[in-house]
XYZ file of C-alpha atoms in Angstrom:
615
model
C 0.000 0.000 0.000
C 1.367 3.362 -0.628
C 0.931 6.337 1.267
C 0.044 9.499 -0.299
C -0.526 12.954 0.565
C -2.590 14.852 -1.661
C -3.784 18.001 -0.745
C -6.728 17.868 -2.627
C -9.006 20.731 -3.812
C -5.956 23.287 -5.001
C -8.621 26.505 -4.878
C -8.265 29.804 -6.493
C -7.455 32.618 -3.888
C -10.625 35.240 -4.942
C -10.005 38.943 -2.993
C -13.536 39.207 -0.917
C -13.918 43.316 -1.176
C -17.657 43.232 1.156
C -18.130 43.771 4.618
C -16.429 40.710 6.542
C -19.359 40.306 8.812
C -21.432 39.827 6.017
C -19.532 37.803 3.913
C -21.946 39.087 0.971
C -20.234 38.328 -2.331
C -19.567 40.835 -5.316
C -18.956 39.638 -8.990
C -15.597 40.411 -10.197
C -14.549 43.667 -12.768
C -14.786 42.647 -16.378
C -11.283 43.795 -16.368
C -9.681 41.652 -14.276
C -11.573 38.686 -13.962
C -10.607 36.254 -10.854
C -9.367 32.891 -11.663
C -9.556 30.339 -14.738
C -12.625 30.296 -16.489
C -13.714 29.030 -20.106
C -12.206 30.956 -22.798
C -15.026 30.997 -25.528
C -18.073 31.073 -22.939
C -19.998 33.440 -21.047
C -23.312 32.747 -18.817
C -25.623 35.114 -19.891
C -29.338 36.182 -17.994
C -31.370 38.185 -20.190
C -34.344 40.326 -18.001
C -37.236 38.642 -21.183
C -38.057 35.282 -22.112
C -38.564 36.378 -25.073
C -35.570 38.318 -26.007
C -34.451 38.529 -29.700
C -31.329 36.409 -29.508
C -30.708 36.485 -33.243
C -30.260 40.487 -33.310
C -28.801 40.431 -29.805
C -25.824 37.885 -30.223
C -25.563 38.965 -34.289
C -24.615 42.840 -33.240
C -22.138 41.450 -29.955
C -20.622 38.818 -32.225
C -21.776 36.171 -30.040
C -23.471 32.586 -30.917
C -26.304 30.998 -28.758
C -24.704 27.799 -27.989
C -27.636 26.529 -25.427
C -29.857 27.624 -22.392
C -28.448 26.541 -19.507
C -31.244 24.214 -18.318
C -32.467 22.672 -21.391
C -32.682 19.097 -20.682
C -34.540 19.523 -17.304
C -38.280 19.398 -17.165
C -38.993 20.910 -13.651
C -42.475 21.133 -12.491
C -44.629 22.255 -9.839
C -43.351 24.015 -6.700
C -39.473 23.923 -7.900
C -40.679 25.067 -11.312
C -41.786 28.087 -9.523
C -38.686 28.410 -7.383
C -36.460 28.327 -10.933
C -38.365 30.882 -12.527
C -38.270 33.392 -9.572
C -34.522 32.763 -9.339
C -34.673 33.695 -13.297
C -32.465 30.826 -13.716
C -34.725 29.616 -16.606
C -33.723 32.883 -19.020
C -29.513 31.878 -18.307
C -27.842 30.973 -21.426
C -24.413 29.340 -21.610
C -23.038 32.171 -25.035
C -20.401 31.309 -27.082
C -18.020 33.828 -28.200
C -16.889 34.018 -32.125
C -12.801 33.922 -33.483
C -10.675 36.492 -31.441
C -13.410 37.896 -28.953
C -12.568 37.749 -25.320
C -14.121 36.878 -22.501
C -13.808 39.952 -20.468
C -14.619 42.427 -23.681
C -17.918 40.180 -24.281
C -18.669 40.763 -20.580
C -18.294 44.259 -20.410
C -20.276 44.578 -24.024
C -23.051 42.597 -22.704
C -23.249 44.421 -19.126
C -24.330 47.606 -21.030
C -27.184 45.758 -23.135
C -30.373 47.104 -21.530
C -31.851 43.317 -22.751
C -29.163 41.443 -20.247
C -29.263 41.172 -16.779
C -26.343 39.974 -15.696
C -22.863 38.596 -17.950
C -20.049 36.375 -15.956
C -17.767 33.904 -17.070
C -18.241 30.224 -16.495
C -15.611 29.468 -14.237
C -13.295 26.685 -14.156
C -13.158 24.792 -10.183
C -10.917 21.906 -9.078
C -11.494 19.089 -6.331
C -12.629 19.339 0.578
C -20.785 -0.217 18.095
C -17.415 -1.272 16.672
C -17.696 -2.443 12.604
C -15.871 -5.816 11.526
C -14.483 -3.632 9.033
C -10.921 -4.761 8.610
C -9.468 -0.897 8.381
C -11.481 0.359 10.762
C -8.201 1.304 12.923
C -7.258 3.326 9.935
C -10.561 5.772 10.088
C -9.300 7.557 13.052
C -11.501 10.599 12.147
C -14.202 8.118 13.303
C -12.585 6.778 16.013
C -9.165 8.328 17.357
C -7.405 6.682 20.362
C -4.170 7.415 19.264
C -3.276 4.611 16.949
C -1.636 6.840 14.473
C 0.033 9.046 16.208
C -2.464 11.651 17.353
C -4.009 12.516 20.438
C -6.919 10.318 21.744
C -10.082 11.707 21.040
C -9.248 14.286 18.377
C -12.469 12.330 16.187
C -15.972 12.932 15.310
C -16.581 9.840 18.084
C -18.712 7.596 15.645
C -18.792 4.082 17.686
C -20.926 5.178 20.425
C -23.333 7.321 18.090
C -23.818 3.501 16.232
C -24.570 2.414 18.963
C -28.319 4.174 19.011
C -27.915 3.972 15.383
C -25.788 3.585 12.156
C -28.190 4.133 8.942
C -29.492 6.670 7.112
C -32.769 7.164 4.940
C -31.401 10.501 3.502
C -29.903 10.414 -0.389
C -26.814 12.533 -0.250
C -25.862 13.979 -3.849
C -22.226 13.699 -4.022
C -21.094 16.970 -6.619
C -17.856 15.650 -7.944
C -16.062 13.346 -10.192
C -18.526 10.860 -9.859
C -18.251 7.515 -7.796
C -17.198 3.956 -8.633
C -20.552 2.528 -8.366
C -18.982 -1.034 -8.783
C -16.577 -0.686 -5.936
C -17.045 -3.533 -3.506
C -17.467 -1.110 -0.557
C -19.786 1.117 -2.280
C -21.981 -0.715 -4.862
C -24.887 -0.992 -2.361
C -24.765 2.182 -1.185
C -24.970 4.090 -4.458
C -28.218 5.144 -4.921
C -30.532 3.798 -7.799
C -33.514 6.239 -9.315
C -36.095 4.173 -8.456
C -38.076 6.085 -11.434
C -35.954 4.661 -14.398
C -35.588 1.490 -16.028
C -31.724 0.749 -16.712
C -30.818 0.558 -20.846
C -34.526 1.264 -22.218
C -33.506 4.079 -23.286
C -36.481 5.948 -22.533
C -36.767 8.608 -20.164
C -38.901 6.886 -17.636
C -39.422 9.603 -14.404
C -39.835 12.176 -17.316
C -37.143 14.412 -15.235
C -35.221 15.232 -18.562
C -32.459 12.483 -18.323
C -32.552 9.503 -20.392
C -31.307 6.530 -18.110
C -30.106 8.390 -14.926
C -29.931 4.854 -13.122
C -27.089 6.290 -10.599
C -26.657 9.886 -10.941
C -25.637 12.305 -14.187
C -22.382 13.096 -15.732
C -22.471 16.368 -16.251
C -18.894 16.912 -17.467
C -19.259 14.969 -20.591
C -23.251 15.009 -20.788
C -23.997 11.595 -20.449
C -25.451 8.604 -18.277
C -22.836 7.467 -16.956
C -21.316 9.383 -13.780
C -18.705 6.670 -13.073
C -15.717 8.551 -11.305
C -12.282 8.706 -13.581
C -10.713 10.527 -11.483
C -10.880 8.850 -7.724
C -11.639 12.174 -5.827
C -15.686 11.567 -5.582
C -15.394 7.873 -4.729
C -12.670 9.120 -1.611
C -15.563 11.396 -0.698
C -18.176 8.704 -1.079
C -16.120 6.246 1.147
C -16.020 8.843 4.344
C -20.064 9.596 3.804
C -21.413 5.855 3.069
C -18.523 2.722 2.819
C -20.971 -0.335 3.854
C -20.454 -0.959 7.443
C -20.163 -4.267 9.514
C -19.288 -6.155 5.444
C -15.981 -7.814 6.711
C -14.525 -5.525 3.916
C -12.231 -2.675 3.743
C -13.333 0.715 6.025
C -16.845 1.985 6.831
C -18.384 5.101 6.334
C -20.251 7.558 8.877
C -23.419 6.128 7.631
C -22.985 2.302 7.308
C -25.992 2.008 5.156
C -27.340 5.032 3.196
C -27.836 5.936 -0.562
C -25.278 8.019 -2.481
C -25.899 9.260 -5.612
C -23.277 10.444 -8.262
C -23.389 13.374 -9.550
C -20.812 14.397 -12.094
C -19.401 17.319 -12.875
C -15.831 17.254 -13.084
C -13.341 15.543 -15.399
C -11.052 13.029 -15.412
C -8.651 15.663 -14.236
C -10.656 17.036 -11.381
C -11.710 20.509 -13.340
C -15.388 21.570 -14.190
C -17.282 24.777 -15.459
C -19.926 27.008 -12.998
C -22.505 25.818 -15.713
C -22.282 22.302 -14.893
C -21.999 22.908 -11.259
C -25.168 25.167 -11.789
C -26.701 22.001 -13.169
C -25.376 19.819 -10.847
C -27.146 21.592 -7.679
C -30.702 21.631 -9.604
C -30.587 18.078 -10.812
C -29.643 17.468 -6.635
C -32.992 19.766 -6.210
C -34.852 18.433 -8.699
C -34.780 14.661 -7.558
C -35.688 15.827 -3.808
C -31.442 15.296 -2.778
C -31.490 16.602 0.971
C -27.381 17.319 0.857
C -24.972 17.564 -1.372
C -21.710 17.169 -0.422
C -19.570 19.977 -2.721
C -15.363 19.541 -1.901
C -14.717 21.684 -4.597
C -14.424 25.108 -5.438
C -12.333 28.021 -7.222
C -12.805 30.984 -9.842
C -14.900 34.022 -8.560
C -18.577 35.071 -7.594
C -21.321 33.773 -10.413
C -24.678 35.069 -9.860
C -25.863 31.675 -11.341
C -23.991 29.320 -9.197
C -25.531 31.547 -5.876
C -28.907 31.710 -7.499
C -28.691 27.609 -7.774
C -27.450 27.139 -3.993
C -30.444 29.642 -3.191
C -33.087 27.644 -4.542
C -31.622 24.363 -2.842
C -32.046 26.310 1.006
C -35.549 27.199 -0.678
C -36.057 23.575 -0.954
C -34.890 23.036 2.667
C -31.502 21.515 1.198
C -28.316 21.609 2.507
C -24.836 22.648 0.614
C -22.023 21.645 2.303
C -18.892 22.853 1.107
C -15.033 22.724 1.393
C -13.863 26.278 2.870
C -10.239 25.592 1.041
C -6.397 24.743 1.045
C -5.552 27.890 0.666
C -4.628 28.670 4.220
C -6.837 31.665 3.789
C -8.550 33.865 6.148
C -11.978 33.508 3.896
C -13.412 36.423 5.990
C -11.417 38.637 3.774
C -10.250 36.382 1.027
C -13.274 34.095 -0.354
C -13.628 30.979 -1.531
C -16.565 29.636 -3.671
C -18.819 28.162 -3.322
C -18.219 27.934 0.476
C -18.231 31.592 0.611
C -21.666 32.383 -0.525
C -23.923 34.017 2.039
C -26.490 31.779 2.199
C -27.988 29.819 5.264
C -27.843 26.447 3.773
C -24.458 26.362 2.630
C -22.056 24.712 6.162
C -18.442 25.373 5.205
C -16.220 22.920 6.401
C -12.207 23.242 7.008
C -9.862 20.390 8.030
C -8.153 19.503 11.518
C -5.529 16.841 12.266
C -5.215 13.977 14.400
C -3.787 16.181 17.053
C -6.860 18.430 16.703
C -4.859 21.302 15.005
C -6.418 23.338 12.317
C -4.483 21.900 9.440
C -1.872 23.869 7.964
C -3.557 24.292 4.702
C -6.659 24.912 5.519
C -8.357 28.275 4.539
C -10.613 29.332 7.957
C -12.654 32.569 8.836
C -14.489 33.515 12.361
C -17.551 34.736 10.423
C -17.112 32.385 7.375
C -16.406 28.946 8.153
C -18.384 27.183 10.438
C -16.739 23.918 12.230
C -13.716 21.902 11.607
C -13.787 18.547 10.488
C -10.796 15.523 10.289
C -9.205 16.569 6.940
C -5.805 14.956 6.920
C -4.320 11.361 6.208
C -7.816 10.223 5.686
C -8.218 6.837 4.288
C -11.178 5.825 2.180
C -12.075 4.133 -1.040
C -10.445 4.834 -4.237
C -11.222 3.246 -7.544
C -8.692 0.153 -8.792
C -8.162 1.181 -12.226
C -5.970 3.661 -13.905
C -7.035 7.236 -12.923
C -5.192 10.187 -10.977
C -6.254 9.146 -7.156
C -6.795 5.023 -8.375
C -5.177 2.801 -6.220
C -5.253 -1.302 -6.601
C -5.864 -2.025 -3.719
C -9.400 0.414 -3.672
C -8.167 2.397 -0.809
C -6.066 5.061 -0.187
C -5.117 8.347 2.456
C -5.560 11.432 1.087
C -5.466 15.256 3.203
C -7.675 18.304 2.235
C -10.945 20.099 3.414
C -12.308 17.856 0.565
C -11.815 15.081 2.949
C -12.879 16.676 5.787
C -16.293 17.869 4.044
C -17.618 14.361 3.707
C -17.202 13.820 7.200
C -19.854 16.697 7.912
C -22.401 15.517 4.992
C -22.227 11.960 6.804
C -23.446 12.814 9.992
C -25.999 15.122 8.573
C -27.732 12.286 6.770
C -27.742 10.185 10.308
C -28.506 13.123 12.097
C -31.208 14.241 10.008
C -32.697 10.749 9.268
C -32.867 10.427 13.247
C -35.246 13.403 13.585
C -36.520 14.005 9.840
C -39.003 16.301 11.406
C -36.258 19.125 11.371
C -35.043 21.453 9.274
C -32.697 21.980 7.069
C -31.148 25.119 8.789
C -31.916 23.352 12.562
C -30.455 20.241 11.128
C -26.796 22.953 10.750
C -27.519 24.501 13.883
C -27.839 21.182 15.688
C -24.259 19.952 14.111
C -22.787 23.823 15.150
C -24.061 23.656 18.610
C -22.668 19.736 19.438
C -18.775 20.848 18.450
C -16.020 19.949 20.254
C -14.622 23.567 21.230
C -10.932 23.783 20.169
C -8.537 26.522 21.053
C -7.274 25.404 17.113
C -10.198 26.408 15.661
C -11.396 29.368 18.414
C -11.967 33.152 16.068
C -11.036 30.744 13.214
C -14.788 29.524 12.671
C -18.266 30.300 13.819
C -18.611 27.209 15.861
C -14.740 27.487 17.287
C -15.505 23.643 16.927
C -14.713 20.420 15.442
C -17.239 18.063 14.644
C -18.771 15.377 16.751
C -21.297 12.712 15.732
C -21.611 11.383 19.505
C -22.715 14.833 20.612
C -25.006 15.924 17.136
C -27.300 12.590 18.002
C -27.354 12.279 21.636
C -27.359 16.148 23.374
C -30.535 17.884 23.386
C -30.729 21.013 21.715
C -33.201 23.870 21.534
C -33.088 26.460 18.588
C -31.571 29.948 20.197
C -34.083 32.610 21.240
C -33.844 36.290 19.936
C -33.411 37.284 23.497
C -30.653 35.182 23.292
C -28.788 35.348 20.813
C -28.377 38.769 18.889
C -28.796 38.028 14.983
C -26.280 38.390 12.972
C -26.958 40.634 9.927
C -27.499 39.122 6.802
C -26.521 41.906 4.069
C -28.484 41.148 0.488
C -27.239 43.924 -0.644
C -24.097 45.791 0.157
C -22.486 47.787 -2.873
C -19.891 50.447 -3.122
C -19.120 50.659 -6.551
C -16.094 49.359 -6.180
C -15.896 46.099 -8.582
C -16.608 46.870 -11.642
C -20.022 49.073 -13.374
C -22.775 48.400 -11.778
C -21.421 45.150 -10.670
C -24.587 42.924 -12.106
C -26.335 44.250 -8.946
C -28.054 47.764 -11.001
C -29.360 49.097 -14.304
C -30.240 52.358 -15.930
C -33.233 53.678 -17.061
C -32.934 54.595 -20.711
C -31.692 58.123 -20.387
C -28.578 56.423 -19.151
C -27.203 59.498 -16.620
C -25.242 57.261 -14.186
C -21.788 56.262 -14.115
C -19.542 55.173 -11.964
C -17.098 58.483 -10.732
C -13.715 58.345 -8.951
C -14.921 62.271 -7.919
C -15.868 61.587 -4.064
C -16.881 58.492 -2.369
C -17.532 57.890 1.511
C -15.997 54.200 1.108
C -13.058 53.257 -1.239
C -12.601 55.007 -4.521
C -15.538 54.471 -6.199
C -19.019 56.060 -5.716
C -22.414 56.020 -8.460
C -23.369 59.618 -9.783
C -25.679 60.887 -11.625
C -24.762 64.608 -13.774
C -26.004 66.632 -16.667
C -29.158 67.434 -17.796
C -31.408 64.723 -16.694
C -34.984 64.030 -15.358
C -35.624 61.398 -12.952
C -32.460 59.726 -14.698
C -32.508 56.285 -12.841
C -29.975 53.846 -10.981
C -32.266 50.528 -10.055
C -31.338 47.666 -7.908
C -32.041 43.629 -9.055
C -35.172 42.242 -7.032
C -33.173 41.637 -3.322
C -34.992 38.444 -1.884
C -35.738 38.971 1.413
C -37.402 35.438 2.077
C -37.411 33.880 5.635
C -36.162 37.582 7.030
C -38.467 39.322 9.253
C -37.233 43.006 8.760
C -34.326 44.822 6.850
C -32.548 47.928 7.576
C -32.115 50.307 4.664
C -29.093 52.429 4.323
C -26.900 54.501 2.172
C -24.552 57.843 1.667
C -25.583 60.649 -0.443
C -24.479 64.054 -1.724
C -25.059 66.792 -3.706
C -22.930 70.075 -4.773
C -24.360 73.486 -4.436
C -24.917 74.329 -7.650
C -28.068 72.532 -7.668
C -31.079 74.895 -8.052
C -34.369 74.620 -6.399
C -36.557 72.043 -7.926
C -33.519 69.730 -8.171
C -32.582 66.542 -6.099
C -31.379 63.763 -5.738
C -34.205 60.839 -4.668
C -34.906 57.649 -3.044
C -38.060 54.737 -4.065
C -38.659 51.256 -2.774
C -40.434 48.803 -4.538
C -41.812 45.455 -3.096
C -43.599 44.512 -6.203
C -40.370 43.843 -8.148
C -40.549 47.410 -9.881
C -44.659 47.507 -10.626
C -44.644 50.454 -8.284
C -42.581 52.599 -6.075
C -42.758 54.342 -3.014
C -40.131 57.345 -2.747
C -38.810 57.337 0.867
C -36.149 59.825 0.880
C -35.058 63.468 -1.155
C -31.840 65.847 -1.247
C -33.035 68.945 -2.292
C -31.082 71.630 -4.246
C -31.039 74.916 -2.028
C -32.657 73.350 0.914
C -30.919 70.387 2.340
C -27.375 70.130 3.238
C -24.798 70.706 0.363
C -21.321 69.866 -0.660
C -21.433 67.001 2.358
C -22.223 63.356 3.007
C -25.450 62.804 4.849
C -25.983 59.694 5.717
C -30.236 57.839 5.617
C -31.337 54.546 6.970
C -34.905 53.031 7.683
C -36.514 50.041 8.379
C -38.527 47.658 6.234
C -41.223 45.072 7.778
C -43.176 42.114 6.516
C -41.629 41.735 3.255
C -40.053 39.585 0.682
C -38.254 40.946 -2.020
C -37.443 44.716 -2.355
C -35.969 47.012 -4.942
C -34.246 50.517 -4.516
C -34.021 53.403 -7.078
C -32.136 56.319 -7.068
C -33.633 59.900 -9.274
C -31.929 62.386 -10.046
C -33.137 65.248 -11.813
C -30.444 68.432 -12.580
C -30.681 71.112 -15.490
C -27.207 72.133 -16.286
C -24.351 69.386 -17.392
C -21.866 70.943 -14.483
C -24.329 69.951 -11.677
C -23.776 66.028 -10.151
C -24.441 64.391 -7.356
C -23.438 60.992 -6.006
C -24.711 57.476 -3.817
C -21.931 55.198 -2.214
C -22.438 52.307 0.333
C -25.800 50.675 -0.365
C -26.781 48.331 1.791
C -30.108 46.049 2.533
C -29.584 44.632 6.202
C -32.268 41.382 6.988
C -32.874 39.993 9.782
């Protein structure tokens, strides 16, 4: 047997310019765009259904190559949720001979018939069992027989000992598993909905013959794993337990299925990801287990994750190798700001956050084992393959699985709960490590013992102060507009380096314009029972009576608006900052717009710092 160290998931490091309480994500400038990404394809979201591609793409020398989710035939309640998310009108755009990504981008970003342009990224691979390398697992179990310190582990034996199987199908987002593996094959999940080699397309979900899963990386049936890094992950979550062969997993029986969406060489696009996550949703997937990540922010890719919490799925994710503080430096997907998504970094068998793990104290929310973890690789002749079907491998890939596992049990135990008390019930049951203490949320490592067995009650709000959740928090500073605004058609904004209250940037409005507008995307406010509105303003003094700069709300997604604030020329304070907040109740989606309207092209004002607060 041969011992390897692989520090798997090699992650792009992606500057995170928002407030580091509120981890909220930016897209990056269509001038420098952050990490690898495909060189002849944007993801495009037009605002119509029923735009005019042919005109559109003919005059920005682009080619329709496909919309993003045309083999899935979604109904019902997701239907809904995909249509609100707009993910239905996102087209995967391919770019003709000598056009550039960024160039498209910034082309497209100024069409008033596109909502948002990005590129599709490019990510990279995070009761005692007769098994005979159970001594191995010491994640698991962790006495000391490799060196560590006893009872640096997730303590699995005495959690089997109430119970050790799972009802929950875990989607496994990654190179796809070796279904045929000896310590797998009955744990991979089977769509009970499909009739293997008919080729017919039996469930009517979109996918001809999905017996196991979907390759997404090469479009086809067959999401068996050439690359070894999913069926590692698959080991950790689900080897059979108590078989007489090899390891076991943290579930010892549960169903696994294999979704595929990155190569033979462990690289795959934000598209397929995107598709990934909504097949997951689509078959009714409680967790997917994502130890992956890389490239920068992708509207898409959040959207997707979104609509999984909207499901009352969970997305859990490898923070990163990066040895990053991802508070200030993120890391996608882990780093999206969404409730649903637990971000996972790895510890050693000493307990010690592991050297090459990326962490944050608002970010990343437990540790799990991550290093010298040995699980099931495939036989043959791949990257991670090993002949003997097992092998060690380090990374908070490795120590992602370990969280996904005890979900399932945890959640199949009390499948009353939900999805976010099913996270909040794995946070509150850490082992507290001075390791991993300001370096996550939890300043914990995880514990399967502790998740099962202690009794937990959900926080109070006269308890626990909420943290703020900022949908919205702009300063201009990324790139125009950012995907996150539009103009009206008179087109009177741009973004200034005159004055800003934050960084260099600031939006302003000048010239001869009336009501020239700045307008917000929808901000969904869903499962939030109030948001704070505020922002910076200012106008010069040359501004006359009658002009201002103003300040609507909309709650109907832009059907009406309701103006809440107004500088006034002549009246209000000049030539300063001023500073306006308020409160929003009851609501669950909002929209801001900024007016101004000026008569002379020397006059200007300005708006910096936007920011939607939920709670």
């Amino acid at each position: 047997m041969r011992l390897r160290h692989f520090l798997i998931l090699l992650l792009i490091t992606v500057f995170f310019l928002a407030h580091p309480l509120a981890n909220q994500a930016q897209e990056p400038s269509s001038e420098s765009l952050d990490g690898d990404y495909v060189k002849d394809e944007i993801l495009v979201k037009v605002k119509d259904r029923n735009t005019p591609f042919d005109n559109l793409f003919s005059r920005l020398r682009l080619r329709l190559s496909e919309r993003l989710l045309d083999n899935f035939n979604f109904s019902g309640t997701l239907k809904e949720r995909i249509e609100e998310k707009g993910l239905d009108k996102v087209y995967i755009v391919k770019l003709e001979q000598n056009e550039d990504v960024p160039t498209a981008i910034t082309k497209l970003k100024q069409d008033p018939l596109v909502e948002y342009a990005e590129p599709n990224y490019i990510v990279h691979s995070s009761v005692i069992p007769n098994d005979p390398n159970f001594s191995k697992l010491w994640g698991l179990y962790n006495t000391g027989q490799t060196g560590g310190i006893s009872g640096a582990h997730i303590n699995a034996p005495p959690a089997w000992d109430s119970t050790h199987d799972s009802n929950i199908v875990v989607g496994i987002i990654d190179t796809g598993i070796d279904y045929n593996h000896e310590d797998l094959a009955s744990n991979v999940w089977t769509n009970p909905g499909e009739i293997a080699g008919n080729g017919k397309d039996d469930d009517n979900n979109g996918f001809i013959d999905d017996i196991h899963g979907w390759d997404f990386a090469n479009s086809d049936k067959d999401p068996i794993d050439d690359n070894g890094h999913g069926t590692h992950v698959a080991g950790t979550i689900g080897a059979i337990g108590n078989n007489g062969v090899g390891i076991v997993g943290v579930n010892w029986n549960v169903k696994m299925a294999a979704l595929k969406f990155l190569n033979r060489y462990g690289s795959g696009t934000t598209a397929n990801a995107v598709k990934a996550v909504l097949y997951a949703n689509m078959m009714g997937f409680k967790i997917t287990n994502n130890s992956w990540g890389g490239g920068g922010y992708t509207q898409s890719l959040y959207d997707a994750i979104n609509a999984a919490n909207n499901a009352g799925n969970l997305f859990v994710a490898a923070a990163g190798n990066s040895g990053n503080n991802t508070d200030s430096s993120a890391n996608y997907p882990a780093s999206y700001n969404l409730p649903n998504i637990i971000s996972v970094a790895a510890t050693d068998h000493k307990d010690n956050l592991a050297s090459f793990s990326n962490y944050g104290g608002n970010s990343v929310d437990l540790g799990a084992p991550g290093v010298d973890i040995y699980s099931t690789v495939p036989k043959g002749s791949c990257s991670l393959c090993d002949s003997s079907g097992y092998d060690f491998l380090s990374g908070t890939s490795m120590a992602t699985p370990h969280v996904s596992g005890v979900a399932a049990l945890v959640w199949s135990a009390d499948n009353g709960l939900s999805n976010l008390a099913i996270k909040d019930k794995i946070l509150y049951s850490t082992d507290a490590l001075s390791s991993l203490s300001g370096k996550t949320i939890s300043g914990g490592r995880l514990n399967l013992h502790k998740a099962l067995t202690q009794s937990y009650t959900a926080p109070t709000p006269t308890q626990v102060t909420p943290t703020p959740f900022y949908a919205l928090n702009d300063s201009f500073e990324v790139s125009e507009w950012n995907g996150l605004w539009s103009e009206d058609n008179q087109r009177d904004w741009d973004r200034s380096r005159q004055r800003s209250i934050d960084g260099r940037y600031s939006a302003e409005v000048d010239g001869t314009t009336s009501d020239g507008a700045l307008i917000s995307k929808n901000i969904d406010l869903t499962g939030k029972t109030s948001a704070k509105v505020g922002f910076w303003w200012y106008i010069e003094n040359s501004l006359d009576l009658g002009e201002y700069l103003a300040m609507d709300i909309s709650t109907d997604n832009g059907s009406s608006w309701v103006e809440k604030a107004r500088l006034r020329g002549n009246e209000d304070p000049e030539n300063s900052w001023q500073n306006v907040s308020f409160n929003v109740e009851s609501i669950n989606q909002i929209r801001l717009r900024f007016r101004g309207k000026m008569n002379s092209s020397t006059e200007d004002a300005d708006v910096d710092l936007v920011r939607v607060e939920a709670y």
